[in-house]
Coordinates of C-alpha atoms in Angstrom, one line a residue:
M46 CA 23.0 -11.9 -5.9
P47 CA 19.9 -10.0 -7.4
H48 CA 16.5 -10.1 -5.5
Q49 CA 14.0 -12.5 -6.8
L50 CA 10.2 -12.3 -7.1
P51 CA 8.9 -14.8 -4.5
E52 CA 6.3 -17.3 -5.0
L53 CA 2.9 -16.6 -3.6
G54 CA 2.6 -20.0 -2.2
F55 CA -1.2 -20.1 -3.4
S56 CA -3.2 -20.1 -6.8
Y57 CA -4.2 -16.7 -8.0
N58 CA -8.0 -17.7 -7.4
A59 CA -7.4 -19.0 -3.9
L60 CA -9.0 -15.9 -2.5
E61 CA -11.8 -15.7 -4.4
P62 CA -14.3 -14.0 -4.0
F63 CA -12.8 -11.6 -1.5
I64 CA -9.7 -10.8 -4.0
D65 CA -10.1 -11.7 -7.6
A66 CA -7.6 -13.9 -9.5
M67 CA -6.7 -11.3 -12.2
T68 CA -5.9 -8.8 -9.4
M69 CA -3.6 -11.3 -7.7
E70 CA -1.9 -12.1 -10.9
I71 CA -1.5 -8.7 -12.3
H72 CA -0.7 -7.6 -8.7
H73 CA 2.1 -10.3 -8.2
T74 CA 3.6 -10.4 -11.6
K75 CA 3.4 -6.9 -12.9
H76 CA 3.4 -4.7 -9.6
H77 CA 5.7 -6.5 -7.6
G78 CA 7.7 -8.0 -10.6
A79 CA 8.6 -4.3 -11.5
Y80 CA 9.5 -3.6 -8.1
V81 CA 12.2 -6.2 -8.0
N82 CA 13.3 -5.4 -11.5
N83 CA 13.8 -1.7 -10.8
L84 CA 15.4 -2.5 -7.5
N85 CA 18.2 -4.8 -9.0
A86 CA 18.6 -2.0 -11.8
A87 CA 19.2 0.7 -9.0
L88 CA 21.6 -1.6 -6.9
D89 CA 23.7 -2.5 -10.2
K90 CA 24.9 1.0 -10.1
H91 CA 26.5 0.1 -6.5
P92 CA 27.3 -3.8 -6.8
D93 CA 28.4 -4.0 -3.3
L94 CA 24.8 -3.2 -2.3
H95 CA 23.5 -6.5 -3.7
T96 CA 25.2 -8.4 -0.9
K97 CA 22.8 -6.8 1.7
S98 CA 19.5 -8.1 2.7
I99 CA 16.6 -6.2 1.7
E100 CA 15.6 -5.5 5.5
K101 CA 19.3 -4.4 6.0
L102 CA 19.0 -1.9 2.9
L103 CA 15.6 -0.4 4.3
G104 CA 16.9 -0.4 8.0
Q105 CA 19.8 1.7 6.8
L106 CA 18.1 3.7 4.0
S107 CA 19.5 7.1 5.1
T108 CA 23.2 5.6 4.5
V109 CA 22.4 4.6 0.8
P110 CA 24.0 6.5 -2.0
A111 CA 22.0 9.6 -2.8
D112 CA 21.8 8.7 -6.6
I113 CA 19.7 5.6 -6.2
Q114 CA 18.3 6.3 -2.5
T115 CA 14.7 7.2 -3.9
A116 CA 14.9 4.2 -6.2
V117 CA 15.8 1.8 -3.4
R118 CA 13.3 3.4 -1.1
N119 CA 10.2 3.0 -3.6
N120 CA 11.2 -0.2 -5.3
G121 CA 12.9 -2.0 -2.2
G122 CA 10.0 -0.8 0.0
G123 CA 7.8 -2.2 -2.6
H124 CA 9.6 -5.5 -2.9
W125 CA 9.7 -6.1 0.9
N126 CA 6.1 -4.8 1.6
H127 CA 4.6 -7.3 -1.0
S128 CA 6.9 -10.4 -0.1
F129 CA 5.4 -9.8 3.6
F130 CA 1.8 -9.3 2.3
W131 CA 1.7 -12.4 0.3
A132 CA 2.5 -14.5 3.3
L133 CA -0.3 -13.0 5.5
L134 CA -3.0 -14.2 2.9
K135 CA -5.2 -17.3 3.4
K136 CA -9.0 -17.5 3.4
N137 CA -10.1 -17.9 7.0
E138 CA -13.8 -18.2 6.8
N139 CA -14.1 -15.0 9.3
G140 CA -11.4 -16.3 11.7
E141 CA -10.0 -14.5 14.5
P142 CA -6.4 -14.0 15.8
V143 CA -4.9 -17.2 17.7
G144 CA -2.9 -17.7 20.8
E145 CA -0.7 -15.0 22.2
L146 CA -1.6 -12.7 19.7
A147 CA -5.4 -12.7 20.5
K148 CA -4.4 -12.1 24.3
A149 CA -2.3 -9.0 23.2
I150 CA -4.7 -7.5 20.7
D151 CA -7.3 -8.0 23.3
S152 CA -5.0 -5.9 25.8
A153 CA -3.8 -3.3 23.2
F154 CA -7.1 -2.4 22.0
G155 CA -9.9 -3.5 24.2
S156 CA -11.3 -6.2 21.8
F157 CA -10.8 -7.8 18.2
D158 CA -13.6 -5.6 17.0
A159 CA -12.0 -2.5 18.3
F160 CA -8.9 -3.8 16.9
K161 CA -10.6 -4.3 13.3
E162 CA -12.3 -0.8 13.7
Q163 CA -9.0 0.9 14.3
F164 CA -7.0 -1.2 11.4
H165 CA -9.8 -0.4 9.0
K166 CA -9.5 3.5 10.0
A167 CA -5.8 3.4 9.5
G168 CA -6.2 1.9 5.6
M169 CA -9.2 4.4 5.1
T170 CA -7.6 7.5 6.2
R171 CA -4.2 7.0 4.3
F172 CA -4.6 9.7 1.8
G173 CA -3.7 8.3 -1.7
S174 CA -1.5 5.1 -2.1
G175 CA 0.2 3.4 1.0
W176 CA -0.2 0.8 3.5
A177 CA -1.9 0.3 7.1
W178 CA 0.2 -1.6 9.5
L179 CA -0.3 -3.5 12.9
I180 CA 3.6 -3.2 14.4
V181 CA 5.2 -4.1 17.7
N182 CA 7.1 -0.9 18.8
D183 CA 10.3 -0.4 20.8
Q184 CA 8.1 -0.9 24.2
K185 CA 6.9 -4.4 22.7
Q186 CA 3.4 -3.0 22.3
L187 CA 1.2 -3.4 19.4
V188 CA 0.1 0.0 17.8
I189 CA -1.7 0.3 14.6
G190 CA -0.3 3.3 11.9
S191 CA 0.1 3.8 8.1
T192 CA 2.9 4.8 5.6
P193 CA 2.7 6.5 2.4
N194 CA 3.5 5.0 -0.8
Q195 CA 6.0 1.9 -0.4
D196 CA 7.3 3.1 2.8
N197 CA 7.2 0.8 5.7
P198 CA 8.0 0.8 9.5
L199 CA 11.4 -1.1 9.1
M200 CA 13.1 2.1 7.3
D201 CA 14.9 4.3 9.5
I202 CA 13.6 7.2 7.7
S203 CA 10.0 6.2 8.8
K204 CA 8.0 8.5 10.9
F205 CA 6.1 5.5 11.9
R206 CA 8.6 2.5 13.1
G207 CA 8.8 -0.6 14.4
T208 CA 8.4 -4.3 13.6
P209 CA 5.5 -5.4 11.1
V210 CA 3.1 -8.1 12.4
L211 CA 0.3 -7.2 9.8
G212 CA 0.1 -5.2 6.8
V213 CA -2.7 -4.3 4.0
D214 CA -1.8 -2.7 0.7
V215 CA -4.3 0.0 0.3
W216 CA -2.8 1.2 -3.3
E217 CA -5.5 1.2 -6.0
H218 CA -3.9 -1.6 -7.9
A219 CA -4.5 -3.8 -4.8
Y220 CA -8.2 -3.7 -5.3
Y221 CA -9.6 -1.6 -8.2
L222 CA -10.3 -4.2 -10.7
K223 CA -13.0 -5.7 -8.5
Y224 CA -13.9 -2.8 -6.1
Q225 CA -13.4 0.3 -8.2
N226 CA -13.2 3.2 -5.6
R227 CA -14.7 1.2 -2.8
R228 CA -11.7 1.0 -0.5
N229 CA -14.0 0.6 2.4
E230 CA -15.7 -2.5 0.9
Y231 CA -12.2 -4.1 0.5
L232 CA -11.0 -3.4 3.8
N233 CA -13.8 -5.1 5.2
N234 CA -13.2 -8.1 3.0
F235 CA -9.7 -8.3 3.8
F236 CA -10.5 -9.7 7.3
N237 CA -11.7 -12.9 5.3
V238 CA -8.2 -13.5 4.0
I239 CA -5.7 -13.1 6.9
N240 CA -3.8 -16.1 7.8
W241 CA -3.9 -15.5 11.7
E242 CA -1.3 -18.2 12.4
K243 CA 1.3 -16.3 10.2
V244 CA 0.3 -13.0 12.0
E245 CA 0.9 -14.6 15.3
E246 CA 4.3 -16.2 14.1
N247 CA 5.4 -12.7 13.1
F248 CA 4.2 -11.2 16.5
L249 CA 6.1 -13.8 18.5
Q250 CA 9.4 -13.0 16.2
A251 CA 9.0 -9.3 16.9
L252 CA 9.0 -9.8 20.6

């Protein structure tokens, strides 16, 4: 079955003033929509791959036929990354991590403020386009890192691997209409729109 563009689960203006409605609509319908369409077009060349989940495709990317591997990497990565990202978004009014996640962040980074500083730095130091991530690695530890373009830590070809718990899109299309070149401001405001309950759910599943 062809991959489909998921619903956001909230209105395009729900994250105002931190992420504007026009950015959300274009990001969801145009950018994510294009990744889905391009992924399906690539998989049409090898129809048997339509039966694989996006997670399995990315986790076994090195085995995808060479003629579509780059298209699956870029567009499949874009589809998974954005689907994951939308589920993380909810205005939280300066909320903080909850439950076991909060304890794990304090243990791994020393404090929530120290975590914020490191996560912000991962987003700021990713040159060009890409993503910053909080993952659970093979040792069941929380680790912060980043990936270029639409790569993610699920990919078997990624240098930064693990199970994503939280991610932030630092492609310019994610923030340019409101923030122009001010990625720093966008990343600071991102902490106002993290659904920490969903992040904890991701954390517990990763364990």
